[in-house]
């Protein structure tokens, strides 16, 4: 039987620790796995993106560009892959095209090979410039479809979007399922639809999270439909809000007409490496093993907990049910954006406001911008009555052009501003860091010399905790100072283990 | 599109807590879920078996028969299902046919509906009497195929075994994958083979554990091949060494030509119930999230850790690799029995002996019995040289007949012995408890009056632990009153943080 080889993208170095441990993994905890990852036979190694970049400078005192160069050096035979939020780059606003070009150029120069370009609203205009810039560098431009469920999102609609991405020059397509919403049958239908419409040789990569427990089946159906590459995480960095285990994918395909051709011995080494590392970051892990609520609520888990804490802060923790009923209404008014960063926060916060203060009585600036087109277009039409309210409250006109078309060239100003910062090293890379994270970059530049920080626990701390958990904590190790009342008199007493 | 309804067996009340929390769940932690389970639309509710019975009398001071009657009362609309180890019943030896008949009769009388009858060696002769006894009661007799991988185990072999079980009067077949070894393609092939050979209306139930992370895909392929019923556990009692989540199965089938027709609202209630309960038993949980080692080692995780602790006890912890290489040789000598209780322990211990003391220099009594046919036949032929060694060491002849044919009627003696025990209540049920667990039953009978014990943690203990974990335990916050003895005199002391 001739077998079709399925490519695998290993996400342990980026999305896995982003999803499982709040992106806190330090570079020093990854380097020892790189040789095995490089030799295991992956199609690509995802290792860079917005959250890892942010975490590097915010928590780890690591230069994200140095991290990228280290990956390049340690994995010379691999395609390095990143996730790029289109016109937002790795930041939280739209950048002018010149900045987009510069970022892509520098990323390619520092070693990036595959750019997975996406936009939270699936607006192709927000992806076009970044894709063009990637193609100019000769690297791999992958166009992305963010998967969501709504009355407007149909198989046909996704197939049409795929065509727009291919027209823009995408060399492959990613079907991105960040909420683990992609069920087996629609995965099959969308991939079949794309292949039948645009040709069987259109490369399709499938990215699923494992939150709902169902998406390894989704990968199976995707492969049966013709998917070429799928994303997984080595088992010791898998499951829960993360991804399906790489080794389970391998086992799933044994005996079928598909194979991964991954090196089993390398996978064991990679797994063993991260099973030693993972406990260090336990404090950052969520307890979620599996959560299928999203299929009925349509509300991602992270968004729900955000709304709950907003309500609690207002002393209205008991109104979460009303807010959950409000979310689909607000989402429909906004034209059914996928609920993913940043639209999930924008829609969620507005739903909270509507419940607490009355329907659109108070609109957040971000929600007004969303209604007025400043984030781009989504699949559905926006409710004109709510657009009018946004216009009145924000005192801004709605736009129909590509949002970035409103921006003036900004590279010179960004460079000049960055140059004033203590510790700025004069490189374009530093300007980009400042451009994307203007609030965090100054602090990072000024402390960069101190070198990387590891926020994971040390072996000693882990041992102490294990001892504590096993009952040793019942004893006070001390020394601890107590106020002790004896016979009506207070004494200052210091206690420690004898 | 007309959809085929897939039946679901919920295993939360039996195998889920057996696999996840060492079978420790007390009846009082299950009763509140029963009404929802009863109304959710399951094909059956697995709620009784060897380990739950054992745990009831060994750890929980619960009468397992009373537990069964309570389930019957609380779930009047459900098929209650049990796992029955053929001629072993729920114990660890072969019983004479009269005892088998009595056990089945009493189980049916107390409320059991579906008897899943299996044998660790897949020897039909060890299942025949129990199946006949079930049919005599008018209840549902399900014949079981234990799935394993070996050079001898082929799709054709499993299809042939299915035929033997159907010939014995099985009303349905279970394909039982206790080690999560059943990959999607062989599942498809075996089920297709059975349906095509014996008819599409042969009912096939599929039982998979989730240990390797791949078996929800197995269930998908099984369903595509025609499987009628699949086993799952409600999500809050799922995954790891347990089972695939019920809600993920439901989501997996949406949009396909299959449906479960389960009541989503009831599933949420069942899930919420057990997500409150599960933390109580955390101390009994293993840390395994996913483990695919078995595909290369062929050694189930539980067996591996058993062998490791045997080696350590002999100060030979460093020789595990030799033992792992010895296991497949011993298994082959024994005719390739599936590695499941008790054969996994028997083979594993002999492999340890071989490494430590030389090949078959010392044979355990159990391994000699296995070689001499006293557990029954397995698929392969036993190595005649090793049979000769067993014969010499054990001073016993090999047998070829059904092992239970060697047994004399034993009910009268068991009854008489049980009657001498303090606390024996005079019922056949108590005789059966004594027959199956002669070492544990006397203690249980004598303490039964004290009522059930719950070995889970209380809400207060959980809170104290959470506080400890969050660091509060490092100090006594107080105020707490202590009696302090100092220099032979007692003082009343109040302590609080200074």
PDB file of C-alpha atoms in Angstrom, chain A residues 149-373:
ATOM      1  CA  UNK A 149     -19.314  28.989  14.251  1.00  0.00           C
ATOM      2  CA  UNK A 150     -22.165  31.392  13.539  1.00  0.00           C
ATOM      3  CA  UNK A 151     -25.325  31.476  11.465  1.00  0.00           C
ATOM      4  CA  UNK A 152     -23.285  33.198   8.747  1.00  0.00           C
ATOM      5  CA  UNK A 153     -20.247  30.976   8.717  1.00  0.00           C
ATOM      6  CA  UNK A 154     -20.730  28.250   6.138  1.00  0.00           C
ATOM      7  CA  UNK A 155     -18.496  25.782   4.381  1.00  0.00           C
ATOM      8  CA  UNK A 156     -18.992  27.828   1.207  1.00  0.00           C
ATOM      9  CA  UNK A 157     -17.909  31.000   2.988  1.00  0.00           C
ATOM     10  CA  UNK A 158     -14.677  29.393   4.192  1.00  0.00           C
ATOM     11  CA  UNK A 159     -13.982  27.999   0.736  1.00  0.00           C
ATOM     12  CA  UNK A 160     -14.488  31.486  -0.722  1.00  0.00           C
ATOM     13  CA  UNK A 161     -12.100  33.000   1.834  1.00  0.00           C
ATOM     14  CA  UNK A 162      -9.546  30.343   0.904  1.00  0.00           C
ATOM     15  CA  UNK A 163      -9.774  31.552  -2.682  1.00  0.00           C
ATOM     16  CA  UNK A 164      -9.143  35.153  -1.632  1.00  0.00           C
ATOM     17  CA  UNK A 165      -6.034  34.066   0.272  1.00  0.00           C
ATOM     18  CA  UNK A 166      -4.761  32.077  -2.690  1.00  0.00           C
ATOM     19  CA  UNK A 167      -5.404  35.069  -4.954  1.00  0.00           C
ATOM     20  CA  UNK A 168      -3.226  37.113  -2.607  1.00  0.00           C
ATOM     21  CA  UNK A 169      -0.411  34.663  -3.250  1.00  0.00           C
ATOM     22  CA  UNK A 170      -0.685  32.349  -0.266  1.00  0.00           C
ATOM     23  CA  UNK A 171       1.621  29.373  -0.828  1.00  0.00           C
ATOM     24  CA  UNK A 172      -0.391  27.333   1.630  1.00  0.00           C
ATOM     25  CA  UNK A 173      -3.498  27.740   3.731  1.00  0.00           C
ATOM     26  CA  UNK A 174      -3.924  27.280   7.457  1.00  0.00           C
ATOM     27  CA  UNK A 175      -7.268  26.293   8.922  1.00  0.00           C
ATOM     28  CA  UNK A 176      -6.871  27.688  12.442  1.00  0.00           C
ATOM     29  CA  UNK A 177      -9.116  26.431  15.214  1.00  0.00           C
ATOM     30  CA  UNK A 178      -8.026  28.310  18.305  1.00  0.00           C
ATOM     31  CA  UNK A 179     -11.148  27.433  20.330  1.00  0.00           C
ATOM     32  CA  UNK A 180     -11.236  23.687  19.549  1.00  0.00           C
ATOM     33  CA  UNK A 181     -14.578  24.277  17.852  1.00  0.00           C
ATOM     34  CA  UNK A 182     -13.744  22.532  14.599  1.00  0.00           C
ATOM     35  CA  UNK A 183     -15.702  19.300  14.546  1.00  0.00           C
ATOM     36  CA  UNK A 184     -14.723  16.404  12.303  1.00  0.00           C
ATOM     37  CA  UNK A 185     -17.440  16.766   9.689  1.00  0.00           C
ATOM     38  CA  UNK A 186     -17.049  20.511   8.957  1.00  0.00           C
ATOM     39  CA  UNK A 187     -13.266  20.042   8.868  1.00  0.00           C
ATOM     40  CA  UNK A 188     -13.747  17.384   6.241  1.00  0.00           C
ATOM     41  CA  UNK A 189     -16.207  19.485   4.266  1.00  0.00           C
ATOM     42  CA  UNK A 190     -14.127  22.668   4.276  1.00  0.00           C
ATOM     43  CA  UNK A 191     -10.928  20.919   3.236  1.00  0.00           C
ATOM     44  CA  UNK A 192     -12.676  18.874   0.569  1.00  0.00           C
ATOM     45  CA  UNK A 193     -14.343  22.072  -0.661  1.00  0.00           C
ATOM     46  CA  UNK A 194     -11.031  23.918  -0.936  1.00  0.00           C
ATOM     47  CA  UNK A 195      -9.271  21.030  -2.653  1.00  0.00           C
ATOM     48  CA  UNK A 196     -12.118  20.461  -5.108  1.00  0.00           C
ATOM     49  CA  UNK A 197     -12.434  24.154  -5.915  1.00  0.00           C
ATOM     50  CA  UNK A 198      -8.788  25.173  -6.160  1.00  0.00           C
ATOM     51  CA  UNK A 199      -6.990  21.926  -6.859  1.00  0.00           C
ATOM     52  CA  UNK A 200      -5.783  18.948  -4.875  1.00  0.00           C
ATOM     53  CA  UNK A 201      -2.278  20.380  -4.689  1.00  0.00           C
ATOM     54  CA  UNK A 202      -3.263  23.424  -2.627  1.00  0.00           C
ATOM     55  CA  UNK A 203      -1.371  22.799   0.619  1.00  0.00           C
ATOM     56  CA  UNK A 204      -3.632  22.890   3.691  1.00  0.00           C
ATOM     57  CA  UNK A 205      -2.264  22.987   7.248  1.00  0.00           C
ATOM     58  CA  UNK A 206      -4.676  22.323  10.107  1.00  0.00           C
ATOM     59  CA  UNK A 207      -4.216  23.836  13.560  1.00  0.00           C
ATOM     60  CA  UNK A 208      -6.537  22.614  16.307  1.00  0.00           C
ATOM     61  CA  UNK A 209      -6.485  23.040  20.056  1.00  0.00           C
ATOM     62  CA  UNK A 210      -7.541  20.085  22.166  1.00  0.00           C
ATOM     63  CA  UNK A 211      -9.778  21.873  24.705  1.00  0.00           C
ATOM     64  CA  UNK A 212     -12.981  20.095  23.725  1.00  0.00           C
ATOM     65  CA  UNK A 213     -11.376  16.654  23.527  1.00  0.00           C
ATOM     66  CA  UNK A 214     -12.640  16.038  20.002  1.00  0.00           C
ATOM     67  CA  UNK A 215     -10.034  17.488  17.677  1.00  0.00           C
ATOM     68  CA  UNK A 216      -7.729  14.523  17.148  1.00  0.00           C
ATOM     69  CA  UNK A 217     -10.733  13.076  15.350  1.00  0.00           C
ATOM     70  CA  UNK A 218     -10.917  16.381  13.482  1.00  0.00           C
ATOM     71  CA  UNK A 219      -7.323  15.887  12.348  1.00  0.00           C
ATOM     72  CA  UNK A 220      -8.165  12.372  11.158  1.00  0.00           C
ATOM     73  CA  UNK A 221     -11.072  13.648   9.090  1.00  0.00           C
ATOM     74  CA  UNK A 222      -8.976  16.570   7.842  1.00  0.00           C
ATOM     75  CA  UNK A 223      -6.310  14.133   6.669  1.00  0.00           C
ATOM     76  CA  UNK A 224      -8.914  11.946   4.983  1.00  0.00           C
ATOM     77  CA  UNK A 225     -10.152  15.071   3.200  1.00  0.00           C
ATOM     78  CA  UNK A 226      -6.649  15.779   1.949  1.00  0.00           C
ATOM     79  CA  UNK A 227      -4.999  17.991   4.583  1.00  0.00           C
ATOM     80  CA  UNK A 228      -1.243  18.052   4.062  1.00  0.00           C
ATOM     81  CA  UNK A 229       0.159  19.213   7.395  1.00  0.00           C
ATOM     82  CA  UNK A 230      -1.284  19.140  10.917  1.00  0.00           C
ATOM     83  CA  UNK A 231      -0.169  20.839  14.116  1.00  0.00           C
ATOM     84  CA  UNK A 232       0.512  18.829  17.261  1.00  0.00           C
ATOM     85  CA  UNK A 233       2.511  19.128  20.475  1.00  0.00           C
ATOM     86  CA  UNK A 234       4.809  16.498  21.911  1.00  0.00           C
ATOM     87  CA  UNK A 235       2.773  14.547  24.496  1.00  0.00           C
ATOM     88  CA  UNK A 236       4.445  16.003  27.575  1.00  0.00           C
ATOM     89  CA  UNK A 237       3.386  19.467  26.336  1.00  0.00           C
ATOM     90  CA  UNK A 238      -0.079  18.510  25.129  1.00  0.00           C
ATOM     91  CA  UNK A 239      -3.792  18.329  25.921  1.00  0.00           C
ATOM     92  CA  UNK A 240      -6.090  20.516  28.005  1.00  0.00           C
ATOM     93  CA  UNK A 241      -6.220  23.987  26.411  1.00  0.00           C
ATOM     94  CA  UNK A 242      -3.180  22.985  24.354  1.00  0.00           C
ATOM     95  CA  UNK A 243      -2.947  20.607  21.414  1.00  0.00           C
ATOM     96  CA  UNK A 244      -3.210  16.967  20.485  1.00  0.00           C
ATOM     97  CA  UNK A 245      -0.157  14.834  21.307  1.00  0.00           C
ATOM     98  CA  UNK A 246       2.265  14.267  18.442  1.00  0.00           C
ATOM     99  CA  UNK A 247       2.776  10.622  19.395  1.00  0.00           C
ATOM    100  CA  UNK A 248      -0.991  10.009  19.429  1.00  0.00           C
ATOM    101  CA  UNK A 249      -1.167  11.370  15.882  1.00  0.00           C
ATOM    102  CA  UNK A 250       1.574   8.957  14.862  1.00  0.00           C
ATOM    103  CA  UNK A 251      -0.240   6.048  16.502  1.00  0.00           C
ATOM    104  CA  UNK A 252      -3.552   7.121  14.987  1.00  0.00           C
ATOM    105  CA  UNK A 253      -2.212   6.779  11.457  1.00  0.00           C
ATOM    106  CA  UNK A 254      -0.509   3.389  11.867  1.00  0.00           C
ATOM    107  CA  UNK A 255      -2.066   0.865   9.559  1.00  0.00           C
ATOM    108  CA  UNK A 256      -3.865   3.510   7.501  1.00  0.00           C
ATOM    109  CA  UNK A 257      -2.911   4.874   4.109  1.00  0.00           C
ATOM    110  CA  UNK A 258      -1.217   7.821   5.822  1.00  0.00           C
ATOM    111  CA  UNK A 259       2.028   8.122   7.732  1.00  0.00           C
ATOM    112  CA  UNK A 260       3.995  10.893   9.393  1.00  0.00           C
ATOM    113  CA  UNK A 261       7.470   9.418   8.925  1.00  0.00           C
ATOM    114  CA  UNK A 262       8.476  11.024  12.233  1.00  0.00           C
ATOM    115  CA  UNK A 263      11.434   9.494  14.070  1.00  0.00           C
ATOM    116  CA  UNK A 264       9.982   7.650  17.075  1.00  0.00           C
ATOM    117  CA  UNK A 265      13.232   7.698  19.069  1.00  0.00           C
ATOM    118  CA  UNK A 266      13.571  11.452  18.659  1.00  0.00           C
ATOM    119  CA  UNK A 267       9.987  11.923  19.790  1.00  0.00           C
ATOM    120  CA  UNK A 268      10.745  10.000  22.978  1.00  0.00           C
ATOM    121  CA  UNK A 269      13.722  12.244  23.688  1.00  0.00           C
ATOM    122  CA  UNK A 270      11.724  15.402  23.045  1.00  0.00           C
ATOM    123  CA  UNK A 271       8.960  14.105  25.259  1.00  0.00           C
ATOM    124  CA  UNK A 272      11.323  13.189  28.081  1.00  0.00           C
ATOM    125  CA  UNK A 273      12.928  16.620  27.916  1.00  0.00           C
ATOM    126  CA  UNK A 274       9.645  18.472  28.334  1.00  0.00           C
ATOM    127  CA  UNK A 275       8.268  16.112  30.933  1.00  0.00           C
ATOM    128  CA  UNK A 276      11.144  17.221  33.122  1.00  0.00           C
ATOM    129  CA  UNK A 277      10.493  20.887  32.301  1.00  0.00           C
ATOM    130  CA  UNK A 278       6.710  21.094  32.567  1.00  0.00           C
ATOM    131  CA  UNK A 279       6.420  20.809  36.362  1.00  0.00           C
ATOM    132  CA  UNK A 280       8.578  23.940  36.746  1.00  0.00           C
ATOM    133  CA  UNK A 281       5.740  25.999  35.291  1.00  0.00           C
ATOM    134  CA  UNK A 282       2.868  24.312  37.078  1.00  0.00           C
ATOM    135  CA  UNK A 283       1.856  27.548  38.791  1.00  0.00           C
ATOM    136  CA  UNK A 284       0.916  28.969  35.384  1.00  0.00           C
ATOM    137  CA  UNK A 285      -1.228  26.029  34.304  1.00  0.00           C
ATOM    138  CA  UNK A 286      -5.012  25.996  34.296  1.00  0.00           C
ATOM    139  CA  UNK A 287      -6.855  22.997  35.687  1.00  0.00           C
ATOM    140  CA  UNK A 288      -8.904  22.479  32.516  1.00  0.00           C
ATOM    141  CA  UNK A 289      -8.637  18.943  31.195  1.00  0.00           C
ATOM    142  CA  UNK A 290     -11.517  19.043  28.755  1.00  0.00           C
ATOM    143  CA  UNK A 291     -14.321  21.554  28.263  1.00  0.00           C
ATOM    144  CA  UNK A 292     -17.109  21.069  25.759  1.00  0.00           C
ATOM    145  CA  UNK A 293     -19.261  23.965  26.969  1.00  0.00           C
ATOM    146  CA  UNK A 294     -18.255  26.090  24.018  1.00  0.00           C
ATOM    147  CA  UNK A 295     -20.366  23.967  21.689  1.00  0.00           C
ATOM    148  CA  UNK A 296     -23.527  25.135  23.425  1.00  0.00           C
ATOM    149  CA  UNK A 297     -22.459  28.557  24.727  1.00  0.00           C
ATOM    150  CA  UNK A 298     -20.328  29.573  21.718  1.00  0.00           C
ATOM    151  CA  UNK A 299     -18.220  31.435  24.285  1.00  0.00           C
ATOM    152  CA  UNK A 300     -14.538  30.461  24.596  1.00  0.00           C
ATOM    153  CA  UNK A 301     -13.450  29.565  28.124  1.00  0.00           C
ATOM    154  CA  UNK A 302     -10.973  32.431  28.456  1.00  0.00           C
ATOM    155  CA  UNK A 303     -13.612  34.949  27.417  1.00  0.00           C
ATOM    156  CA  UNK A 304     -16.073  33.562  29.950  1.00  0.00           C
ATOM    157  CA  UNK A 305     -13.638  33.873  32.827  1.00  0.00           C
ATOM    158  CA  UNK A 306     -12.790  37.437  31.726  1.00  0.00           C
ATOM    159  CA  UNK A 307     -16.453  38.420  31.824  1.00  0.00           C
ATOM    160  CA  UNK A 308     -16.923  36.745  35.170  1.00  0.00           C
ATOM    161  CA  UNK A 309     -14.120  38.729  36.728  1.00  0.00           C
ATOM    162  CA  UNK A 310     -15.430  41.959  35.206  1.00  0.00           C
ATOM    163  CA  UNK A 311     -18.834  41.252  36.721  1.00  0.00           C
ATOM    164  CA  UNK A 312     -17.376  40.369  40.102  1.00  0.00           C
ATOM    165  CA  UNK A 313     -15.389  43.595  40.141  1.00  0.00           C
ATOM    166  CA  UNK A 314     -18.738  45.369  39.770  1.00  0.00           C
ATOM    167  CA  UNK A 315     -20.340  43.309  42.521  1.00  0.00           C
ATOM    168  CA  UNK A 316     -22.578  41.652  39.918  1.00  0.00           C
ATOM    169  CA  UNK A 317     -21.167  38.146  39.854  1.00  0.00           C
ATOM    170  CA  UNK A 318     -24.691  36.734  39.847  1.00  0.00           C
ATOM    171  CA  UNK A 319     -25.519  38.206  36.424  1.00  0.00           C
ATOM    172  CA  UNK A 320     -23.240  35.974  34.317  1.00  0.00           C
ATOM    173  CA  UNK A 321     -26.222  34.170  32.804  1.00  0.00           C
ATOM    174  CA  UNK A 322     -27.664  37.425  31.458  1.00  0.00           C
ATOM    175  CA  UNK A 323     -24.281  38.317  30.022  1.00  0.00           C
ATOM    176  CA  UNK A 324     -23.966  34.916  28.370  1.00  0.00           C
ATOM    177  CA  UNK A 325     -27.326  35.508  26.706  1.00  0.00           C
ATOM    178  CA  UNK A 326     -26.228  38.995  25.658  1.00  0.00           C
ATOM    179  CA  UNK A 327     -22.992  37.855  23.976  1.00  0.00           C
ATOM    180  CA  UNK A 328     -24.590  36.295  20.863  1.00  0.00           C
ATOM    181  CA  UNK A 329     -26.743  39.416  20.399  1.00  0.00           C
ATOM    182  CA  UNK A 330     -23.735  41.745  20.572  1.00  0.00           C
ATOM    183  CA  UNK A 331     -21.778  39.411  18.296  1.00  0.00           C
ATOM    184  CA  UNK A 332     -24.612  39.468  15.746  1.00  0.00           C
ATOM    185  CA  UNK A 333     -24.806  43.288  15.911  1.00  0.00           C
ATOM    186  CA  UNK A 334     -21.078  43.386  15.123  1.00  0.00           C
ATOM    187  CA  UNK A 335     -21.487  41.168  12.046  1.00  0.00           C
ATOM    188  CA  UNK A 336     -20.445  37.884  13.670  1.00  0.00           C
ATOM    189  CA  UNK A 337     -16.704  38.337  14.208  1.00  0.00           C
ATOM    190  CA  UNK A 338     -14.875  35.171  15.292  1.00  0.00           C
ATOM    191  CA  UNK A 339     -14.450  35.378  19.061  1.00  0.00           C
ATOM    192  CA  UNK A 340     -10.698  35.446  19.346  1.00  0.00           C
ATOM    193  CA  UNK A 341      -8.250  38.078  20.619  1.00  0.00           C
ATOM    194  CA  UNK A 342      -9.044  40.957  20.386  1.00  0.00           C
ATOM    195  CA  UNK A 343     -12.688  40.583  19.250  1.00  0.00           C
ATOM    196  CA  UNK A 344     -13.537  38.258  22.138  1.00  0.00           C
ATOM    197  CA  UNK A 345     -12.528  40.881  24.707  1.00  0.00           C
ATOM    198  CA  UNK A 346     -14.276  43.676  22.796  1.00  0.00           C
ATOM    199  CA  UNK A 347     -17.558  41.789  22.418  1.00  0.00           C
ATOM    200  CA  UNK A 348     -17.407  40.362  25.946  1.00  0.00           C
ATOM    201  CA  UNK A 349     -16.817  43.688  27.639  1.00  0.00           C
ATOM    202  CA  UNK A 350     -19.631  45.315  25.670  1.00  0.00           C
ATOM    203  CA  UNK A 351     -21.985  42.502  26.679  1.00  0.00           C
ATOM    204  CA  UNK A 352     -21.097  43.169  30.319  1.00  0.00           C
ATOM    205  CA  UNK A 353     -21.698  46.897  29.839  1.00  0.00           C
ATOM    206  CA  UNK A 354     -25.070  46.220  28.181  1.00  0.00           C
ATOM    207  CA  UNK A 355     -26.253  44.085  31.071  1.00  0.00           C
ATOM    208  CA  UNK A 356     -25.019  46.432  33.802  1.00  0.00           C
ATOM    209  CA  UNK A 357     -25.888  49.802  32.219  1.00  0.00           C
ATOM    210  CA  UNK A 358     -28.539  49.132  29.611  1.00  0.00           C
ATOM    211  CA  UNK A 359     -28.251  48.181  25.967  1.00  0.00           C
ATOM    212  CA  UNK A 360     -25.506  50.277  24.324  1.00  0.00           C
ATOM    213  CA  UNK A 361     -26.071  53.057  26.869  1.00  0.00           C
ATOM    214  CA  UNK A 362     -22.318  53.103  27.268  1.00  0.00           C
ATOM    215  CA  UNK A 363     -20.059  51.807  24.506  1.00  0.00           C
ATOM    216  CA  UNK A 364     -16.378  51.045  24.936  1.00  0.00           C
ATOM    217  CA  UNK A 365     -14.059  52.852  22.530  1.00  0.00           C
ATOM    218  CA  UNK A 366     -12.948  49.506  21.127  1.00  0.00           C
ATOM    219  CA  UNK A 367     -16.486  48.334  20.483  1.00  0.00           C
ATOM    220  CA  UNK A 368     -17.303  51.619  18.742  1.00  0.00           C
ATOM    221  CA  UNK A 369     -14.197  51.138  16.569  1.00  0.00           C
ATOM    222  CA  UNK A 370     -15.289  47.577  15.772  1.00  0.00           C
ATOM    223  CA  UNK A 371     -18.748  48.848  14.740  1.00  0.00           C
ATOM    224  CA  UNK A 372     -17.279  51.650  12.664  1.00  0.00           C
ATOM    225  CA  UNK A 373     -14.923  49.432  10.644  1.00  0.00           C
TER     226      UNK A 373
END
